[in-house]
Tab-separated table of C-alpha atoms in Angstrom:
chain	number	residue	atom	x	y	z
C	206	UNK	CA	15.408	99.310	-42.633
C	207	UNK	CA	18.799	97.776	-42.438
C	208	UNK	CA	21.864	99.784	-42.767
C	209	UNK	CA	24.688	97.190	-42.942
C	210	UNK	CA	25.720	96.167	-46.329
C	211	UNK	CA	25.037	91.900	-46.904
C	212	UNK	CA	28.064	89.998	-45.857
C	213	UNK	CA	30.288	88.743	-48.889
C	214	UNK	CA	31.082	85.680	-47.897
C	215	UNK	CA	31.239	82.718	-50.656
C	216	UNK	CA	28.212	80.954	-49.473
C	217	UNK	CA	26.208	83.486	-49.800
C	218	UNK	CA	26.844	85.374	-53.355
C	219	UNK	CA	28.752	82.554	-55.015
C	220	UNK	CA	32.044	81.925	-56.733
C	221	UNK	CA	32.451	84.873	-59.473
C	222	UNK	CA	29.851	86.905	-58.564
C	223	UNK	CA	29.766	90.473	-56.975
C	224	UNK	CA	28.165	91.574	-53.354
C	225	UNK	CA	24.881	91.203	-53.527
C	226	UNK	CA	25.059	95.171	-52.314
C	227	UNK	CA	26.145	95.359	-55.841
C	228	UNK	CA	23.279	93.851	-57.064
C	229	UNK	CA	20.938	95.926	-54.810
C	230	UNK	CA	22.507	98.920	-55.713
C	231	UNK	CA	22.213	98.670	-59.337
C	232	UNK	CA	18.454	97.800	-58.885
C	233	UNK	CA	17.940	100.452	-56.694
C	234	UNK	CA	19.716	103.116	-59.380
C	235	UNK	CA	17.400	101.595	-62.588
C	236	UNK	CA	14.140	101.449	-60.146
C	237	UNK	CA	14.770	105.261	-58.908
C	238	UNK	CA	16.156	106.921	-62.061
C	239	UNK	CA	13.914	104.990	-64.623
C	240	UNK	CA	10.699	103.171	-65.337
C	241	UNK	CA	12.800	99.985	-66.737
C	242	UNK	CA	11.143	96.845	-65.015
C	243	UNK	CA	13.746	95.542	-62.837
C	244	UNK	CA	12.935	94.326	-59.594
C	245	UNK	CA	13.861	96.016	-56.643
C	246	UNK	CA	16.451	94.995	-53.955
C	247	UNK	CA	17.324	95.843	-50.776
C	248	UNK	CA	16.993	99.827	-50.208
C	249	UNK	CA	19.517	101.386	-47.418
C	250	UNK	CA	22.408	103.499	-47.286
C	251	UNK	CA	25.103	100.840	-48.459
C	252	UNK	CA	22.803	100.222	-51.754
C	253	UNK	CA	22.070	103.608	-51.919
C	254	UNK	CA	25.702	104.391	-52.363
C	255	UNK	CA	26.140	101.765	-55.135
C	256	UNK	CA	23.203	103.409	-57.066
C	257	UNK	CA	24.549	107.031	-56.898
C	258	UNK	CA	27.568	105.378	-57.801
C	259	UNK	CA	26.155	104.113	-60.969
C	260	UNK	CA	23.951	106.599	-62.208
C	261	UNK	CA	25.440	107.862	-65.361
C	262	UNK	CA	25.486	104.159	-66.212
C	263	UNK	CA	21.651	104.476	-66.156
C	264	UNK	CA	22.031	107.566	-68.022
C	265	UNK	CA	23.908	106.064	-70.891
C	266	UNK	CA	21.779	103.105	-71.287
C	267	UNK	CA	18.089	105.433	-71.615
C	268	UNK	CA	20.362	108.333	-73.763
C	269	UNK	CA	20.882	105.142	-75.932
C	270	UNK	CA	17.464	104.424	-75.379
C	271	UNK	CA	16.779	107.843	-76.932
C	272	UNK	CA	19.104	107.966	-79.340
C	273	UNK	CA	17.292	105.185	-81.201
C	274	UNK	CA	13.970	106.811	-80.766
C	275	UNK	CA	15.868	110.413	-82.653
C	276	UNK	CA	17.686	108.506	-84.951
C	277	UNK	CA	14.739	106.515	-85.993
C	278	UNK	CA	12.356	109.033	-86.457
C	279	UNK	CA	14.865	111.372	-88.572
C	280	UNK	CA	15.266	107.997	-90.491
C	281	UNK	CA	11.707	107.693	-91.647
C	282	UNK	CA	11.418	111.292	-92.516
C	283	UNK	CA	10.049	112.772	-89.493
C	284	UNK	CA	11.162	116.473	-89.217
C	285	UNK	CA	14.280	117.362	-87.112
C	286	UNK	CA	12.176	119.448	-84.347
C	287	UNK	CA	9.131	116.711	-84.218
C	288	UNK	CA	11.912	114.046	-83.742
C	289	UNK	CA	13.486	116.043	-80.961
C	290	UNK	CA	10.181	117.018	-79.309
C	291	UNK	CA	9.036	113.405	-79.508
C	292	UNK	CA	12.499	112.030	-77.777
C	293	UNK	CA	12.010	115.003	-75.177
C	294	UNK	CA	9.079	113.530	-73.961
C	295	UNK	CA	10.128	109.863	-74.502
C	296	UNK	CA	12.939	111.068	-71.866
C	297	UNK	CA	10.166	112.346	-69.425
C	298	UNK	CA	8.001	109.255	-69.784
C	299	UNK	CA	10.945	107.550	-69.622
C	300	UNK	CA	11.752	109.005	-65.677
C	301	UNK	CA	7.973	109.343	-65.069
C	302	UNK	CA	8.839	112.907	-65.051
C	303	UNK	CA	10.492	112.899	-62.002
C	304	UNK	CA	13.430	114.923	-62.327
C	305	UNK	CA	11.335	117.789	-64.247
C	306	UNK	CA	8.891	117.810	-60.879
C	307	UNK	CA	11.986	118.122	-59.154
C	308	UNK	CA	13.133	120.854	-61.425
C	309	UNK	CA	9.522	122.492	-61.004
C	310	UNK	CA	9.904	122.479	-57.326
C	311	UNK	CA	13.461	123.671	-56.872
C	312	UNK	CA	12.769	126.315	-58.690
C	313	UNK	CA	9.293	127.467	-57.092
C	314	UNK	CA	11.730	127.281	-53.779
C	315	UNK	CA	14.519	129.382	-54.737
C	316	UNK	CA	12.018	132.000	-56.305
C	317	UNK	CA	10.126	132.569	-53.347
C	318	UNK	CA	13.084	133.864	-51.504
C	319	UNK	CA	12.590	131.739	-48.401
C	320	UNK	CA	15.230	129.532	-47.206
C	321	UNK	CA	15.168	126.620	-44.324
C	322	UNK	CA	11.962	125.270	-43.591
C	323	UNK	CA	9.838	127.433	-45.296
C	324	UNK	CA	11.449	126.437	-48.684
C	325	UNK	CA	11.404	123.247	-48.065
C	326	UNK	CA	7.447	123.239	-46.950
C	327	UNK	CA	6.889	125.137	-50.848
C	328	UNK	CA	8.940	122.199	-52.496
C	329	UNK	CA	6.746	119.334	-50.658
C	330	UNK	CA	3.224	121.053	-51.940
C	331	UNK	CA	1.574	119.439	-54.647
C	332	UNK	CA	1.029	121.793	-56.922
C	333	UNK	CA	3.736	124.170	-59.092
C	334	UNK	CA	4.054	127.938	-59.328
C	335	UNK	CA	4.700	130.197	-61.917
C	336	UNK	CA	8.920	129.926	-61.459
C	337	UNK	CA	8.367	126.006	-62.118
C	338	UNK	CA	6.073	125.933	-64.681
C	339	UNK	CA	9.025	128.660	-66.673
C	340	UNK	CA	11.516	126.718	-65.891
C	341	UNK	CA	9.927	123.221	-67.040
C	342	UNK	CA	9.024	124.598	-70.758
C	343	UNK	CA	12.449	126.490	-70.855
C	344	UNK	CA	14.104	123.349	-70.512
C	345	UNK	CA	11.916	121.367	-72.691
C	346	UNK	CA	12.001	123.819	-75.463
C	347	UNK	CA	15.942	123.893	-74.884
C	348	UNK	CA	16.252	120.127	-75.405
C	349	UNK	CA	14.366	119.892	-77.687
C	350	UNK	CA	15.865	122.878	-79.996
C	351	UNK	CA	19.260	121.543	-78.985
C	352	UNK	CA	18.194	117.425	-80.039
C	353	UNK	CA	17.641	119.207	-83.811
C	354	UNK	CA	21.263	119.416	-84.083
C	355	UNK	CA	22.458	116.298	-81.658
C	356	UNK	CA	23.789	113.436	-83.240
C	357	UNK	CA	23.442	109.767	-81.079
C	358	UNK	CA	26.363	110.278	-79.430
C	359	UNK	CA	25.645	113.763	-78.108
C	360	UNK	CA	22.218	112.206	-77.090
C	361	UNK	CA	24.402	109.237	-75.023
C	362	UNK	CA	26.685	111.814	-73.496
C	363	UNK	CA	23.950	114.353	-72.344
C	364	UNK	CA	21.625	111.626	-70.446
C	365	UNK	CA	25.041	110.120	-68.917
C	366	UNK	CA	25.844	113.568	-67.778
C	367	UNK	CA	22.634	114.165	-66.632
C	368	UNK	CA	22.529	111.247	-64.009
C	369	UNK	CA	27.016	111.842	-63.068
C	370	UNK	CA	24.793	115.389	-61.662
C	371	UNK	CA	23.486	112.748	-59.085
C	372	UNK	CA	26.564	110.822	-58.420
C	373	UNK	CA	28.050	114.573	-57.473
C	374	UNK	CA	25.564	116.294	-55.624
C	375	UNK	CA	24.971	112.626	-53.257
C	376	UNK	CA	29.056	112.996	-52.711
C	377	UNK	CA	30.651	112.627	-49.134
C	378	UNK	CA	30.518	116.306	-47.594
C	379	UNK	CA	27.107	117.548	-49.042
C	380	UNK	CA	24.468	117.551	-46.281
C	381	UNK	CA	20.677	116.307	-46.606
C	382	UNK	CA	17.783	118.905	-46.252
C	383	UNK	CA	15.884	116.709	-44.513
C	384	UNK	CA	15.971	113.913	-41.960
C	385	UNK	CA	13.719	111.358	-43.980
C	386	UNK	CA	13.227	111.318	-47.828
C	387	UNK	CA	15.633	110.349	-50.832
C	388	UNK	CA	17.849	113.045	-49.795
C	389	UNK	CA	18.325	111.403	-46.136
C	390	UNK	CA	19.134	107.707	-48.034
C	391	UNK	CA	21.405	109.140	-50.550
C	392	UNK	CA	22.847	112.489	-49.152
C	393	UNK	CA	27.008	112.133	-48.729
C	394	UNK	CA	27.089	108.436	-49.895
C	395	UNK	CA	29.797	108.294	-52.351
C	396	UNK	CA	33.378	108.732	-52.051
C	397	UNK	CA	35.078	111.305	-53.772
C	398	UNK	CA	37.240	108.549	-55.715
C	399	UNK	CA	33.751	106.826	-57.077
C	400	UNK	CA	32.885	110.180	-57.993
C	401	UNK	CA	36.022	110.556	-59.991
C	402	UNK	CA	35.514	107.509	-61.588
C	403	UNK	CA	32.094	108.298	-62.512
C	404	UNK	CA	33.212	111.200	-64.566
C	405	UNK	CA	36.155	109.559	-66.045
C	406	UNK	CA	33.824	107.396	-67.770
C	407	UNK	CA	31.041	109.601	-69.019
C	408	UNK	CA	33.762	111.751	-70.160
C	409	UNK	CA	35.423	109.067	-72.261
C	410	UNK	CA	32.323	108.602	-73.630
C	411	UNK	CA	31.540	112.235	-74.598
C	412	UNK	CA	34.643	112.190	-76.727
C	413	UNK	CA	32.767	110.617	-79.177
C	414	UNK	CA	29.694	113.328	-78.989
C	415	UNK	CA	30.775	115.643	-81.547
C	416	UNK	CA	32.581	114.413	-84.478
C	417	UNK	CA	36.105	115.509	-85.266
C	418	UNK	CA	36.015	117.348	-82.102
C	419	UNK	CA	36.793	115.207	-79.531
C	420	UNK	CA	37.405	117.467	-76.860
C	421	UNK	CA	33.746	118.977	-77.128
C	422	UNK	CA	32.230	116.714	-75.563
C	423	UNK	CA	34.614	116.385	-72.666
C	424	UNK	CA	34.275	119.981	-72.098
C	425	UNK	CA	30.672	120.282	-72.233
C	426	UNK	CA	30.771	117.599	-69.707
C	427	UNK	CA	32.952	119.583	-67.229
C	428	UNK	CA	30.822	123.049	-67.812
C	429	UNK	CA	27.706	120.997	-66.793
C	430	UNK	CA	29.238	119.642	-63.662
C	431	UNK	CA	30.618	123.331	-62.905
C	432	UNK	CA	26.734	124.351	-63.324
C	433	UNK	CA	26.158	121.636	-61.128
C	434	UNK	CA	27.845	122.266	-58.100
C	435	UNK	CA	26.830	126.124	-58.497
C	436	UNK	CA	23.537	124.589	-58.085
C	437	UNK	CA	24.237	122.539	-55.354
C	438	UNK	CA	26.383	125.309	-53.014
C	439	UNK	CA	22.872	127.651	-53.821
C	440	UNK	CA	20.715	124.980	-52.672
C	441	UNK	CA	22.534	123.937	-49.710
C	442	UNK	CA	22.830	127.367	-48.455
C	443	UNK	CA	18.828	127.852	-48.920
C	444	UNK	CA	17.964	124.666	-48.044
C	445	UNK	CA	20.138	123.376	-45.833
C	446	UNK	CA	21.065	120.709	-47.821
C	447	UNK	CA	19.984	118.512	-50.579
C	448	UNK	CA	16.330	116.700	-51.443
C	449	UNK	CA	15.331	114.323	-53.996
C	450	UNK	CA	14.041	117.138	-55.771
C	451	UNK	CA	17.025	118.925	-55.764
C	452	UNK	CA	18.736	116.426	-57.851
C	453	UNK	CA	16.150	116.176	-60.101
C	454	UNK	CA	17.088	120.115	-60.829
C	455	UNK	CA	20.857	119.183	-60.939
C	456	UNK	CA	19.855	116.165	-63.851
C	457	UNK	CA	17.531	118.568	-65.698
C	458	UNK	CA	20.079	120.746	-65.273
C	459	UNK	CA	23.152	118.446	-66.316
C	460	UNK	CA	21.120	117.339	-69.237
C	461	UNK	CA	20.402	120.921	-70.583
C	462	UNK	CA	23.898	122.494	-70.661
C	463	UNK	CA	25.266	119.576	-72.108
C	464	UNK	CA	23.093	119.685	-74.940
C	465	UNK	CA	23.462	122.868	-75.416
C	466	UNK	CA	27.074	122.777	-75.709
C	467	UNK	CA	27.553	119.703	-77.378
C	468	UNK	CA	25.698	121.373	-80.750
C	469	UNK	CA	27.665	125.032	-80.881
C	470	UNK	CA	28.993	125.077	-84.191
């Protein structure tokens, strides 16, 4: 697997139009975060990079996704908690439950009390313990009690947030687990000032998440990212670093506090 990002020269991604790094990048964020039929690109570090980069804008697009399944359902008549308990799992078939397996796992690590290896060999067996299986409904039923409440924006604004959880725990300075895996590709990819950038945005758009209170959503954004990186300091000093299941924790996460905060009264 190459390493070296494609050259950019004129001949080879045409007048106007980006790196085709770019290109891979954003392929390789939609094909890892989502079931959304895009074909895959090239997959190495310098398209890795790109997709971390982009994540929230993955995030966005299925919260909007989701927001239309919520909004339509209320619309029809469909009861506020069957409408959030149907867009719940819309999200997870949506992911192909990846980040809740993720979630599952973390969590059956970090309750075992072992760190290093041994925590990582509990997170790579196939089946989940009690600590994941708690953790998986507590989230669910917190999502989906919280979407009863959520408008479409809030929706928008918690998925974004959910997926800027990847772009921070894959930034430069946080160490891989492992030596193969997601974690390996994507571990310390993105610059801080990507990062930054990243948050900016998903922030701009959680202004809109609560109406008449436009700094809500900005500072439910900033509590999940603080949640985040508590995660993310715990992890690395169990682990020794982050896994993909470990950011499937920090979306799950991301996802949860944000909607949580987004509907306090």
């Amino acid at each position: 697997m190459t390493t070296s990002p494609s050259s950019p020269s004129r001949g080879r991604t045409g007048r106007g139009r980006p790196p085709s790094r770019v290109l891979d990048g954003v392929r390789l964020a939609v094909t890892t975060l989502s079931v959304l039929p895009v074909r895959a690109g090239r997959v190495d570090r310098s398209a890795a990079a790109v997709a971390m980069a982009v994540a929230p804008a993955v995030g966005a697009l299925l919260g909007l996704i989701l927001a239309g399944v919520h909004e339509g359902l209320r619309a029809l008549g469909s009861p506020a908690l069957v409408a959030a308990g149907v867009t719940v799992a819309a999200g997870a078939l949506l992911t192909r439950g990846l980040h809740l397996d993720g979630l599952a796992d973390t969590i059956d690590a970090l309750g075992s009390y072992r760190s290093g290896s041994a925590a990582l060999e509990i997170m790579k067996k196939a089946d989940i313990g009690p600590f994941g299986v708690a953790a998986i409904a507590a989230t669910l039923l917190i999502q989906a009690g919280a979407l009863t409440e959520a408008g479409p924006w809030a929706v928008v604004t918690a998925w974004a947030t959910g997926r800027l959880a990847v772009t921070v725990a894959c930034r430069r300075g946080v160490p891989a687990a492992r030596p193969e895996g997601l974690g390996a590709l994507v571990a310390s990819s993105v610059p801080l000032p990507a990062v930054l950038t990243a948050a900016a945005c998903v922030a701009a758009v959680a202004a809109a998440a609560v109406p008449g209170r436009p700094w809500q959503g900005p500072a439910a954004v900033a509590a999940a990212m603080f949640a985040v990186v508590l995660l993310l300091r715990h992890t690395v000093r169990r682990f020794g670093g982050i896994t993909g299941d470990v950011l499937g924790a920090a979306v799950e996460c991301a996802v949860t506090v944000t909607l949580v905060l987004v509907t306090l009264a």
